[in-house]
PDB file of C-alpha atoms in Angstrom:
ATOM      1  CA  UNK A1293     -10.308  13.423  -9.647  1.00 48.00           C
ATOM      2  CA  UNK A1294     -11.753  10.585  -7.583  1.00 52.00           C
ATOM      3  CA  UNK A1295      -9.462   8.893  -5.096  1.00 51.00           C
ATOM      4  CA  UNK A1296     -10.562   5.858  -3.128  1.00 50.00           C
ATOM      5  CA  UNK A1297      -8.715   5.570   0.174  1.00 48.00           C
ATOM      6  CA  UNK A1298      -8.367   2.602   2.463  1.00 55.00           C
ATOM      7  CA  UNK A1299      -6.267   2.773   5.610  1.00 56.00           C
ATOM      8  CA  UNK A1300      -5.328  -0.519   7.233  1.00 62.00           C
ATOM      9  CA  UNK A1301      -3.093  -1.693  10.049  1.00 62.00           C
ATOM     10  CA  UNK A1302      -1.188  -4.965  10.282  1.00 60.00           C
ATOM     11  CA  UNK A1303      -1.993  -5.544  13.941  1.00 51.00           C
ATOM     12  CA  UNK A1304      -5.690  -4.750  14.383  1.00 41.00           C
ATOM     13  CA  UNK A1305      -9.050  -4.591  12.784  1.00 35.00           C
ATOM     14  CA  UNK A1306      -9.202  -1.372  10.825  1.00 37.00           C
ATOM     15  CA  UNK A1307     -10.110   1.454   9.071  1.00 38.00           C
ATOM     16  CA  UNK A1308     -11.018   3.720   6.398  1.00 37.00           C
ATOM     17  CA  UNK A1309     -12.929   4.743   3.347  1.00 36.00           C
ATOM     18  CA  UNK A1310     -13.463   2.483   0.404  1.00 38.00           C
ATOM     19  CA  UNK A1311     -14.850   0.698  -2.011  1.00 38.00           C
ATOM     20  CA  UNK A1312     -15.050   0.292  -5.784  1.00 40.00           C
ATOM     21  CA  UNK A1313     -11.596  -1.261  -5.946  1.00 43.00           C
ATOM     22  CA  UNK A1314     -12.994  -4.508  -4.513  1.00 45.00           C
ATOM     23  CA  UNK A1315     -15.362  -4.757  -7.447  1.00 45.00           C
ATOM     24  CA  UNK A1316     -12.636  -3.869  -9.951  1.00 46.00           C
ATOM     25  CA  UNK A1317     -10.416  -6.554  -8.455  1.00 46.00           C
ATOM     26  CA  UNK A1318     -13.126  -9.222  -8.323  1.00 47.00           C
ATOM     27  CA  UNK A1319     -14.169  -8.723 -11.944  1.00 50.00           C
ATOM     28  CA  UNK A1320     -10.590  -8.941 -13.139  1.00 48.00           C
ATOM     29  CA  UNK A1321     -10.073 -12.335 -11.492  1.00 49.00           C
ATOM     30  CA  UNK A1322     -12.041 -14.095 -14.235  1.00 51.00           C
ATOM     31  CA  UNK A1323      -8.946 -14.522 -16.361  1.00 54.00           C
ATOM     32  CA  UNK A1324      -5.418 -14.228 -14.937  1.00 58.00           C
ATOM     33  CA  UNK A1325      -3.183 -13.290 -16.487  1.00 61.00           C
ATOM     34  CA  UNK A1326      -5.077 -11.611 -19.278  1.00 66.00           C
ATOM     35  CA  UNK A1327      -4.132 -13.176 -22.620  1.00 70.00           C
ATOM     36  CA  UNK A1328      -2.414 -10.851 -25.065  1.00 73.00           C
ATOM     37  CA  UNK A1329      -4.682  -9.754 -27.882  1.00 76.00           C
ATOM     38  CA  UNK A1330      -3.670 -10.862 -31.332  1.00 81.00           C
ATOM     39  CA  UNK A1331      -3.109  -8.125 -33.879  1.00 84.00           C
ATOM     40  CA  UNK A1332      -5.941  -8.255 -36.373  1.00 86.00           C
ATOM     41  CA  UNK A1333      -3.776  -7.970 -39.453  1.00 89.00           C
ATOM     42  CA  UNK A1334      -3.920  -9.481 -42.897  1.00 91.00           C
ATOM     43  CA  UNK A1335      -0.659 -10.734 -44.351  1.00 91.00           C
ATOM     44  CA  UNK A1336      -0.342 -11.670 -48.016  1.00 92.00           C
ATOM     45  CA  UNK A1337       2.567 -12.241 -50.383  1.00 90.00           C
ATOM     46  CA  UNK A1338       3.506  -8.567 -50.606  1.00 93.00           C
ATOM     47  CA  UNK A1339       3.537  -5.600 -48.311  1.00 90.00           C
ATOM     48  CA  UNK A1340       1.282  -3.617 -50.638  1.00 90.00           C
ATOM     49  CA  UNK A1341      -1.434  -6.258 -50.527  1.00 90.00           C
ATOM     50  CA  UNK A1342      -1.191  -6.742 -46.734  1.00 92.00           C
ATOM     51  CA  UNK A1343      -3.233  -4.838 -44.175  1.00 92.00           C
ATOM     52  CA  UNK A1344      -1.909  -3.752 -40.795  1.00 90.00           C
ATOM     53  CA  UNK A1345      -4.014  -4.393 -37.728  1.00 89.00           C
ATOM     54  CA  UNK A1346      -4.613  -2.158 -34.729  1.00 87.00           C
ATOM     55  CA  UNK A1347      -2.305  -2.578 -31.747  1.00 85.00           C
ATOM     56  CA  UNK A1348      -4.243  -2.137 -28.503  1.00 83.00           C
ATOM     57  CA  UNK A1349      -3.087  -1.580 -24.933  1.00 84.00           C
ATOM     58  CA  UNK A1350      -4.976  -2.202 -21.672  1.00 85.00           C
ATOM     59  CA  UNK A1351      -7.318   0.709 -21.007  1.00 89.00           C
ATOM     60  CA  UNK A1352      -9.345   1.267 -17.851  1.00 91.00           C
ATOM     61  CA  UNK A1353     -13.016   2.181 -18.009  1.00 89.00           C
ATOM     62  CA  UNK A1354     -13.865   5.880 -17.900  1.00 89.00           C
ATOM     63  CA  UNK A1355     -15.323   5.642 -14.375  1.00 90.00           C
ATOM     64  CA  UNK A1356     -12.360   3.693 -12.931  1.00 93.00           C
ATOM     65  CA  UNK A1357     -11.300   5.372  -9.643  1.00 93.00           C
ATOM     66  CA  UNK A1358      -7.805   6.219  -8.497  1.00 95.00           C
ATOM     67  CA  UNK A1359      -6.937   3.946  -5.560  1.00 94.00           C
ATOM     68  CA  UNK A1360      -4.716   4.766  -2.581  1.00 93.00           C
ATOM     69  CA  UNK A1361      -4.075   2.237   0.208  1.00 93.00           C
ATOM     70  CA  UNK A1362      -2.251   3.275   3.371  1.00 90.00           C
ATOM     71  CA  UNK A1363      -0.861   0.315   5.313  1.00 91.00           C
ATOM     72  CA  UNK A1364       0.341   1.230   8.796  1.00 90.00           C
ATOM     73  CA  UNK A1365       2.147  -1.175  11.123  1.00 92.00           C
ATOM     74  CA  UNK A1366       1.495  -1.730  14.811  1.00 90.00           C
ATOM     75  CA  UNK A1367      -1.094   0.992  15.366  1.00 87.00           C
ATOM     76  CA  UNK A1368      -4.566   0.340  16.737  1.00 83.00           C
ATOM     77  CA  UNK A1369      -7.373   2.082  14.855  1.00 79.00           C
ATOM     78  CA  UNK A1370      -8.439   3.891  18.055  1.00 86.00           C
ATOM     79  CA  UNK A1371      -5.131   5.778  18.190  1.00 90.00           C
ATOM     80  CA  UNK A1372      -6.502   8.346  15.733  1.00 91.00           C
ATOM     81  CA  UNK A1373      -9.082  11.021  16.482  1.00 91.00           C
ATOM     82  CA  UNK A1374     -11.033   9.635  13.528  1.00 89.00           C
ATOM     83  CA  UNK A1375     -12.127   6.841  15.866  1.00 87.00           C
ATOM     84  CA  UNK A1376     -11.994   8.660  19.187  1.00 89.00           C
ATOM     85  CA  UNK A1377      -8.265   8.492  19.813  1.00 92.00           C
ATOM     86  CA  UNK A1378      -5.883  11.155  21.160  1.00 92.00           C
ATOM     87  CA  UNK A1379      -3.931  11.771  17.935  1.00 92.00           C
ATOM     88  CA  UNK A1380      -5.447  14.544  15.751  1.00 93.00           C
ATOM     89  CA  UNK A1381      -6.197  13.281  12.241  1.00 92.00           C
ATOM     90  CA  UNK A1382      -8.452  15.916  10.634  1.00 92.00           C
ATOM     91  CA  UNK A1383      -7.744  14.867   7.047  1.00 90.00           C
ATOM     92  CA  UNK A1384      -8.699  11.259   7.711  1.00 87.00           C
ATOM     93  CA  UNK A1385     -11.828  12.440   9.535  1.00 87.00           C
ATOM     94  CA  UNK A1386     -12.901  14.282   6.380  1.00 88.00           C
ATOM     95  CA  UNK A1387     -12.326  11.153   4.300  1.00 86.00           C
ATOM     96  CA  UNK A1388     -14.225   8.955   6.765  1.00 84.00           C
ATOM     97  CA  UNK A1389     -17.253  11.247   6.761  1.00 83.00           C
ATOM     98  CA  UNK A1390     -17.372  11.133   2.958  1.00 84.00           C
ATOM     99  CA  UNK A1391     -17.016   7.383   2.676  1.00 81.00           C
ATOM    100  CA  UNK A1392     -17.518   4.047   4.390  1.00 80.00           C
ATOM    101  CA  UNK A1393     -15.886   2.815   7.586  1.00 79.00           C
ATOM    102  CA  UNK A1394     -15.210  -0.782   8.560  1.00 75.00           C
ATOM    103  CA  UNK A1395     -14.607  -2.481  11.904  1.00 67.00           C
ATOM    104  CA  UNK A1396     -14.113  -6.059  10.778  1.00 70.00           C
ATOM    105  CA  UNK A1397     -10.862  -6.116   8.836  1.00 70.00           C
ATOM    106  CA  UNK A1398      -8.947  -9.253   9.821  1.00 75.00           C
ATOM    107  CA  UNK A1399      -5.165  -9.373   9.811  1.00 78.00           C
ATOM    108  CA  UNK A1400      -2.542 -11.981  10.530  1.00 87.00           C
ATOM    109  CA  UNK A1401      -0.965  -9.717  13.202  1.00 86.00           C
ATOM    110  CA  UNK A1402       2.347  -9.897  11.353  1.00 92.00           C
ATOM    111  CA  UNK A1403       3.910  -7.713   8.691  1.00 93.00           C
ATOM    112  CA  UNK A1404       4.681  -9.982   5.727  1.00 95.00           C
ATOM    113  CA  UNK A1405       1.591 -12.233   5.963  1.00 95.00           C
ATOM    114  CA  UNK A1406      -0.862  -9.314   6.213  1.00 93.00           C
ATOM    115  CA  UNK A1407       0.732  -7.602   3.223  1.00 94.00           C
ATOM    116  CA  UNK A1408       0.717 -10.774   1.141  1.00 94.00           C
ATOM    117  CA  UNK A1409      -2.934 -11.479   1.949  1.00 94.00           C
ATOM    118  CA  UNK A1410      -4.011  -7.900   1.263  1.00 93.00           C
ATOM    119  CA  UNK A1411      -2.225  -7.603  -2.075  1.00 94.00           C
ATOM    120  CA  UNK A1412      -3.138 -11.069  -3.368  1.00 93.00           C
ATOM    121  CA  UNK A1413      -6.663 -11.431  -1.993  1.00 91.00           C
ATOM    122  CA  UNK A1414      -5.712 -14.869  -0.661  1.00 93.00           C
ATOM    123  CA  UNK A1415      -4.992 -16.555   2.651  1.00 94.00           C
ATOM    124  CA  UNK A1416      -1.375 -15.817   3.513  1.00 95.00           C
ATOM    125  CA  UNK A1417      -0.492 -19.535   3.641  1.00 96.00           C
ATOM    126  CA  UNK A1418      -1.777 -19.920   0.071  1.00 95.00           C
ATOM    127  CA  UNK A1419       0.924 -17.494  -1.070  1.00 95.00           C
ATOM    128  CA  UNK A1420       3.722 -19.040   1.043  1.00 95.00           C
ATOM    129  CA  UNK A1421       3.749 -16.238   3.604  1.00 95.00           C
ATOM    130  CA  UNK A1422       2.822 -18.093   6.780  1.00 95.00           C
ATOM    131  CA  UNK A1423       5.260 -15.910   8.708  1.00 94.00           C
ATOM    132  CA  UNK A1424       7.628 -12.995   8.118  1.00 94.00           C
ATOM    133  CA  UNK A1425      10.126 -13.457   5.309  1.00 94.00           C
ATOM    134  CA  UNK A1426      13.217 -13.501   7.548  1.00 93.00           C
ATOM    135  CA  UNK A1427      12.172 -16.758   9.214  1.00 93.00           C
ATOM    136  CA  UNK A1428      10.703 -18.524   6.201  1.00 91.00           C
ATOM    137  CA  UNK A1429      11.226 -22.291   6.040  1.00 91.00           C
ATOM    138  CA  UNK A1430      11.363 -25.065   3.460  1.00 91.00           C
ATOM    139  CA  UNK A1431       7.724 -26.043   3.939  1.00 94.00           C
ATOM    140  CA  UNK A1432       4.779 -25.228   1.704  1.00 93.00           C
ATOM    141  CA  UNK A1433       2.995 -22.138   2.916  1.00 95.00           C
ATOM    142  CA  UNK A1434       6.094 -20.802   4.685  1.00 95.00           C
ATOM    143  CA  UNK A1435       8.803 -20.390   2.045  1.00 94.00           C
ATOM    144  CA  UNK A1436       8.398 -16.559   1.819  1.00 93.00           C
ATOM    145  CA  UNK A1437       8.212 -16.767  -1.997  1.00 92.00           C
ATOM    146  CA  UNK A1438       4.886 -15.633  -3.485  1.00 92.00           C
ATOM    147  CA  UNK A1439       4.086 -18.135  -6.269  1.00 91.00           C
ATOM    148  CA  UNK A1440       3.625 -16.985  -9.853  1.00 86.00           C
ATOM    149  CA  UNK A1441       0.139 -18.504  -9.791  1.00 87.00           C
ATOM    150  CA  UNK A1442      -1.082 -15.725  -7.463  1.00 89.00           C
ATOM    151  CA  UNK A1443      -1.457 -12.368  -9.194  1.00 90.00           C
ATOM    152  CA  UNK A1444      -1.275  -9.287  -6.979  1.00 93.00           C
ATOM    153  CA  UNK A1445      -3.869  -6.543  -7.115  1.00 94.00           C
ATOM    154  CA  UNK A1446      -1.167  -4.402  -8.726  1.00 96.00           C
ATOM    155  CA  UNK A1447      -0.778  -6.922 -11.553  1.00 94.00           C
ATOM    156  CA  UNK A1448      -4.541  -7.131 -12.006  1.00 93.00           C
ATOM    157  CA  UNK A1449      -4.946  -3.358 -12.136  1.00 94.00           C
ATOM    158  CA  UNK A1450      -1.906  -2.905 -14.361  1.00 94.00           C
ATOM    159  CA  UNK A1451      -3.431  -5.362 -16.836  1.00 91.00           C
ATOM    160  CA  UNK A1452      -6.624  -3.315 -16.587  1.00 91.00           C
ATOM    161  CA  UNK A1453      -4.998  -0.042 -17.630  1.00 94.00           C
ATOM    162  CA  UNK A1454      -3.729   1.383 -14.303  1.00 96.00           C
ATOM    163  CA  UNK A1455      -0.401   2.947 -13.371  1.00 96.00           C
ATOM    164  CA  UNK A1456       0.856   1.221 -10.206  1.00 97.00           C
ATOM    165  CA  UNK A1457       3.328   2.176  -7.489  1.00 98.00           C
ATOM    166  CA  UNK A1458       4.538   0.937  -4.087  1.00 98.00           C
ATOM    167  CA  UNK A1459       6.125   3.210  -1.481  1.00 98.00           C
ATOM    168  CA  UNK A1460       7.914   2.463   1.780  1.00 97.00           C
ATOM    169  CA  UNK A1461       8.046  -0.918   3.455  1.00 97.00           C
ATOM    170  CA  UNK A1462       7.739  -3.972   1.203  1.00 97.00           C
ATOM    171  CA  UNK A1463       8.721  -6.987   3.357  1.00 96.00           C
ATOM    172  CA  UNK A1464       7.493  -9.585   0.852  1.00 94.00           C
ATOM    173  CA  UNK A1465      10.625 -10.448  -1.075  1.00 94.00           C
ATOM    174  CA  UNK A1466      11.876 -14.015  -0.757  1.00 91.00           C
ATOM    175  CA  UNK A1467      14.952 -14.009   1.482  1.00 88.00           C
ATOM    176  CA  UNK A1468      17.256 -15.303  -1.280  1.00 91.00           C
ATOM    177  CA  UNK A1469      16.155 -12.457  -3.582  1.00 92.00           C
ATOM    178  CA  UNK A1470      16.508  -9.629  -1.060  1.00 90.00           C
ATOM    179  CA  UNK A1471      19.685  -8.198  -2.573  1.00 89.00           C
ATOM    180  CA  UNK A1472      20.575  -6.024  -5.585  1.00 90.00           C
ATOM    181  CA  UNK A1473      21.895  -8.968  -7.634  1.00 91.00           C
ATOM    182  CA  UNK A1474      18.462 -10.471  -8.286  1.00 85.00           C
ATOM    183  CA  UNK A1475      16.506 -12.299  -9.412  1.00 92.00           C
ATOM    184  CA  UNK A1476      13.729  -9.793  -8.728  1.00 94.00           C
ATOM    185  CA  UNK A1477      10.724 -12.067  -9.119  1.00 93.00           C
ATOM    186  CA  UNK A1478       9.187 -11.239  -5.733  1.00 94.00           C
ATOM    187  CA  UNK A1479      10.195  -7.581  -5.622  1.00 96.00           C
ATOM    188  CA  UNK A1480       7.425  -5.006  -6.158  1.00 96.00           C
ATOM    189  CA  UNK A1481       8.468  -4.531  -9.795  1.00 96.00           C
ATOM    190  CA  UNK A1482       8.194  -8.291 -10.278  1.00 94.00           C
ATOM    191  CA  UNK A1483       4.704  -8.439  -8.815  1.00 94.00           C
ATOM    192  CA  UNK A1484       2.933  -5.807 -10.874  1.00 95.00           C
ATOM    193  CA  UNK A1485       4.203  -2.441  -9.637  1.00 97.00           C
ATOM    194  CA  UNK A1486       5.578  -0.007 -12.205  1.00 97.00           C
ATOM    195  CA  UNK A1487       7.338   2.029  -9.524  1.00 98.00           C
ATOM    196  CA  UNK A1488       8.907   1.103  -6.175  1.00 98.00           C
ATOM    197  CA  UNK A1489      10.660   3.461  -3.786  1.00 98.00           C
ATOM    198  CA  UNK A1490      11.353   2.209  -0.285  1.00 97.00           C
ATOM    199  CA  UNK A1491      13.004  -0.570   1.705  1.00 96.00           C
ATOM    200  CA  UNK A1492      12.799  -4.321   1.400  1.00 93.00           C
ATOM    201  CA  UNK A1493      12.962  -5.735   4.922  1.00 91.00           C
ATOM    202  CA  UNK A1494      10.834  -5.425   8.019  1.00 93.00           C
ATOM    203  CA  UNK A1495      12.363  -2.191   9.300  1.00 94.00           C
ATOM    204  CA  UNK A1496      15.018   0.386   8.557  1.00 95.00           C
ATOM    205  CA  UNK A1497      16.579   3.493  10.092  1.00 95.00           C
ATOM    206  CA  UNK A1498      14.205   6.402   9.437  1.00 94.00           C
ATOM    207  CA  UNK A1499      16.935   9.046   9.275  1.00 94.00           C
ATOM    208  CA  UNK A1500      19.479   6.910   7.375  1.00 94.00           C
ATOM    209  CA  UNK A1501      17.382   4.231   5.639  1.00 95.00           C
ATOM    210  CA  UNK A1502      18.474   1.430   3.349  1.00 94.00           C
ATOM    211  CA  UNK A1503      16.693   2.634   0.206  1.00 95.00           C
ATOM    212  CA  UNK A1504      15.890   1.197  -3.201  1.00 96.00           C
ATOM    213  CA  UNK A1505      14.531   2.926  -6.272  1.00 97.00           C
ATOM    214  CA  UNK A1506      13.099   0.029  -8.226  1.00 96.00           C
ATOM    215  CA  UNK A1507      15.738  -2.645  -7.702  1.00 96.00           C
ATOM    216  CA  UNK A1508      18.681  -0.233  -7.459  1.00 95.00           C
ATOM    217  CA  UNK A1509      20.144   0.679  -4.055  1.00 95.00           C
ATOM    218  CA  UNK A1510      20.458   4.454  -3.673  1.00 95.00           C
ATOM    219  CA  UNK A1511      22.002   6.929  -1.266  1.00 93.00           C
ATOM    220  CA  UNK A1512      19.807   8.773   1.222  1.00 89.00           C
ATOM    221  CA  UNK A1513      19.075  12.323   0.024  1.00 83.00           C
ATOM    222  CA  UNK A1514      21.681  14.631   1.545  1.00 84.00           C
ATOM    223  CA  UNK A1515      19.630  17.285   3.306  1.00 87.00           C
ATOM    224  CA  UNK A1516      19.299  18.511   6.864  1.00 89.00           C
ATOM    225  CA  UNK A1517      16.358  17.129   8.820  1.00 90.00           C
ATOM    226  CA  UNK A1518      15.803  14.219   6.435  1.00 94.00           C
ATOM    227  CA  UNK A1519      13.178  11.686   7.514  1.00 94.00           C
ATOM    228  CA  UNK A1520      12.051   8.759   5.392  1.00 95.00           C
ATOM    229  CA  UNK A1521       8.343   9.449   5.970  1.00 94.00           C
ATOM    230  CA  UNK A1522       8.652  12.939   4.514  1.00 94.00           C
ATOM    231  CA  UNK A1523      10.682  11.604   1.592  1.00 96.00           C
ATOM    232  CA  UNK A1524       8.092   8.926   0.789  1.00 97.00           C
ATOM    233  CA  UNK A1525       5.240  11.416   0.955  1.00 95.00           C
ATOM    234  CA  UNK A1526       6.916  13.950  -1.304  1.00 96.00           C
ATOM    235  CA  UNK A1527       7.943  11.413  -3.932  1.00 96.00           C
ATOM    236  CA  UNK A1528       4.579   9.645  -3.954  1.00 97.00           C
ATOM    237  CA  UNK A1529       2.740  12.952  -4.481  1.00 97.00           C
ATOM    238  CA  UNK A1530       5.178  13.893  -7.248  1.00 97.00           C
ATOM    239  CA  UNK A1531       4.586  10.515  -8.929  1.00 98.00           C
ATOM    240  CA  UNK A1532       0.800  10.941  -8.809  1.00 97.00           C
ATOM    241  CA  UNK A1533       1.073  14.437 -10.291  1.00 97.00           C
ATOM    242  CA  UNK A1534       3.295  13.094 -13.062  1.00 97.00           C
ATOM    243  CA  UNK A1535       0.768  10.380 -13.916  1.00 96.00           C
ATOM    244  CA  UNK A1536      -2.045  12.894 -14.230  1.00 95.00           C
ATOM    245  CA  UNK A1537       0.121  15.290 -16.232  1.00 96.00           C
ATOM    246  CA  UNK A1538       1.250  12.714 -18.778  1.00 95.00           C
ATOM    247  CA  UNK A1539      -1.945  10.625 -18.935  1.00 94.00           C
ATOM    248  CA  UNK A1540      -4.814  12.493 -17.212  1.00 94.00           C
ATOM    249  CA  UNK A1541      -7.400   9.851 -18.152  1.00 93.00           C
ATOM    250  CA  UNK A1542      -5.354   6.925 -16.832  1.00 95.00           C
ATOM    251  CA  UNK A1543      -6.162   5.889 -13.218  1.00 96.00           C
ATOM    252  CA  UNK A1544      -3.440   5.061 -10.713  1.00 97.00           C
ATOM    253  CA  UNK A1545      -3.001   2.626  -7.836  1.00 97.00           C
ATOM    254  CA  UNK A1546      -0.799   3.742  -4.936  1.00 97.00           C
ATOM    255  CA  UNK A1547       0.239   1.326  -2.166  1.00 97.00           C
ATOM    256  CA  UNK A1548       1.738   3.498   0.591  1.00 97.00           C
ATOM    257  CA  UNK A1549       3.329   1.664   3.527  1.00 96.00           C
ATOM    258  CA  UNK A1550       5.601   3.962   5.574  1.00 94.00           C
ATOM    259  CA  UNK A1551       8.009   2.767   8.227  1.00 92.00           C
ATOM    260  CA  UNK A1552       6.191   4.979  10.729  1.00 88.00           C
ATOM    261  CA  UNK A1553       4.819   3.444  13.972  1.00 90.00           C
ATOM    262  CA  UNK A1554       7.025   0.375  13.453  1.00 92.00           C
ATOM    263  CA  UNK A1555      10.358   0.043  15.205  1.00 93.00           C
ATOM    264  CA  UNK A1556      12.741   1.816  15.149  1.00 93.00           C
ATOM    265  CA  UNK A1557      10.644   4.749  16.338  1.00 92.00           C
ATOM    266  CA  UNK A1558      12.602   7.586  14.750  1.00 92.00           C
ATOM    267  CA  UNK A1559      10.394  10.653  14.861  1.00 89.00           C
ATOM    268  CA  UNK A1560      11.390  14.190  14.020  1.00 87.00           C
ATOM    269  CA  UNK A1561      11.446  16.507  17.047  1.00 88.00           C
ATOM    270  CA  UNK A1562       8.783  18.816  15.645  1.00 89.00           C
ATOM    271  CA  UNK A1563       6.346  15.887  15.625  1.00 88.00           C
ATOM    272  CA  UNK A1564       7.172  14.825  19.201  1.00 91.00           C
ATOM    273  CA  UNK A1565       6.995  18.181  20.959  1.00 92.00           C
ATOM    274  CA  UNK A1566       3.211  18.779  20.646  1.00 91.00           C
ATOM    275  CA  UNK A1567       2.528  15.481  22.440  1.00 92.00           C
ATOM    276  CA  UNK A1568       4.758  16.012  25.471  1.00 92.00           C
ATOM    277  CA  UNK A1569       2.714  15.040  28.538  1.00 92.00           C
ATOM    278  CA  UNK A1570      -0.368  14.070  26.513  1.00 91.00           C
ATOM    279  CA  UNK A1571      -0.194  10.431  27.640  1.00 93.00           C
ATOM    280  CA  UNK A1572       0.868  10.850  31.265  1.00 94.00           C
ATOM    281  CA  UNK A1573      -2.506   9.546  32.477  1.00 95.00           C
ATOM    282  CA  UNK A1574      -1.407   5.981  31.653  1.00 95.00           C
ATOM    283  CA  UNK A1575      -2.810   3.165  29.531  1.00 93.00           C
ATOM    284  CA  UNK A1576      -5.950   2.407  31.516  1.00 96.00           C
ATOM    285  CA  UNK A1577      -7.100   6.017  31.776  1.00 96.00           C
ATOM    286  CA  UNK A1578      -6.346   6.654  28.106  1.00 95.00           C
ATOM    287  CA  UNK A1579      -8.390   3.597  27.132  1.00 94.00           C
ATOM    288  CA  UNK A1580     -11.369   4.846  29.151  1.00 96.00           C
ATOM    289  CA  UNK A1581     -11.090   8.301  27.590  1.00 95.00           C
ATOM    290  CA  UNK A1582     -10.873   6.865  24.092  1.00 93.00           C
ATOM    291  CA  UNK A1583     -13.847   4.552  24.585  1.00 92.00           C
ATOM    292  CA  UNK A1584     -15.958   7.402  25.954  1.00 93.00           C
ATOM    293  CA  UNK A1585     -15.054   9.544  22.952  1.00 90.00           C
ATOM    294  CA  UNK A1586     -15.865   6.711  20.554  1.00 87.00           C
ATOM    295  CA  UNK A1587     -19.388   6.482  21.948  1.00 86.00           C
ATOM    296  CA  UNK A1588     -19.882  10.200  21.310  1.00 86.00           C
ATOM    297  CA  UNK A1589     -18.890  10.069  17.648  1.00 80.00           C
ATOM    298  CA  UNK A1590     -22.028  10.563  15.627  1.00 62.00           C
ATOM    299  CA  UNK A1591     -21.214   9.313  12.114  1.00 53.00           C
ATOM    300  CA  UNK A1592     -19.520   6.169  13.478  1.00 49.00           C
ATOM    301  CA  UNK A1593     -21.957   5.332  16.274  1.00 43.00           C
ATOM    302  CA  UNK A1594     -23.665   2.605  14.260  1.00 47.00           C
ATOM    303  CA  UNK A1595     -20.320   1.070  13.350  1.00 44.00           C
ATOM    304  CA  UNK A1596     -19.127   0.966  16.978  1.00 41.00           C
ATOM    305  CA  UNK A1597     -22.239  -0.815  18.290  1.00 42.00           C
TER     306      UNK A1597
END
């Protein structure tokens, strides 16, 4: 099973392996939305003389890859060991060595605009997300309502035979729709995602989050040691397994945007303990150490120059 990963941050240039999804997306832009195919049937005066046509559904090509995008808020790419940082990230290092790395990913340095630009392939002002949704205004480019003339990558891939899902932080719903009464035009399920599990605003409590499953508010799972990041991971993996069990030949698109690294910084104790004292050298010293390590990294040396 091929999975194409891309890890991005909303506040910096960034990160990680990719790339066929850009080609899939670009080719699909020729005709949006795709027109429904007419049933090739023949209807005469009677049923017995008529001929039924074949009903078709969108089907991806056999070599279409599974696509997983991680979007992480407020974390510089050099925080991870993958790019010389102090935080061990062995799994991402393996992915980076197998794929392509980038150092020229531009962001808007804000949550909602970066997400809107990434998922639409357009300038954030072109999709009315000139700033975060909570402070949208009544001016074009800033209303916080993605127009129906801008198809998301999820909608494009869904129309191309993909299963699509969004997990974690959304932060792209128009402020007047951000409630369980609807309409749900700018919710994930209204913008091309089959499945949404997460929260709608810019941040939420990580131990007692405000959660939605689709467009339905739900209670936090009642279990000791609950943390939203763990919950998102477990449910996203379960969803991917379900897709491959039910339709093994159908590719999936996963947009995974945890609340991690964004305020409020609610981290389980077992994740904090290993890093006690690891950053006591201060910002300046840590920067020097990271830069020195970056220059030593073999596979990424060309990228860093």
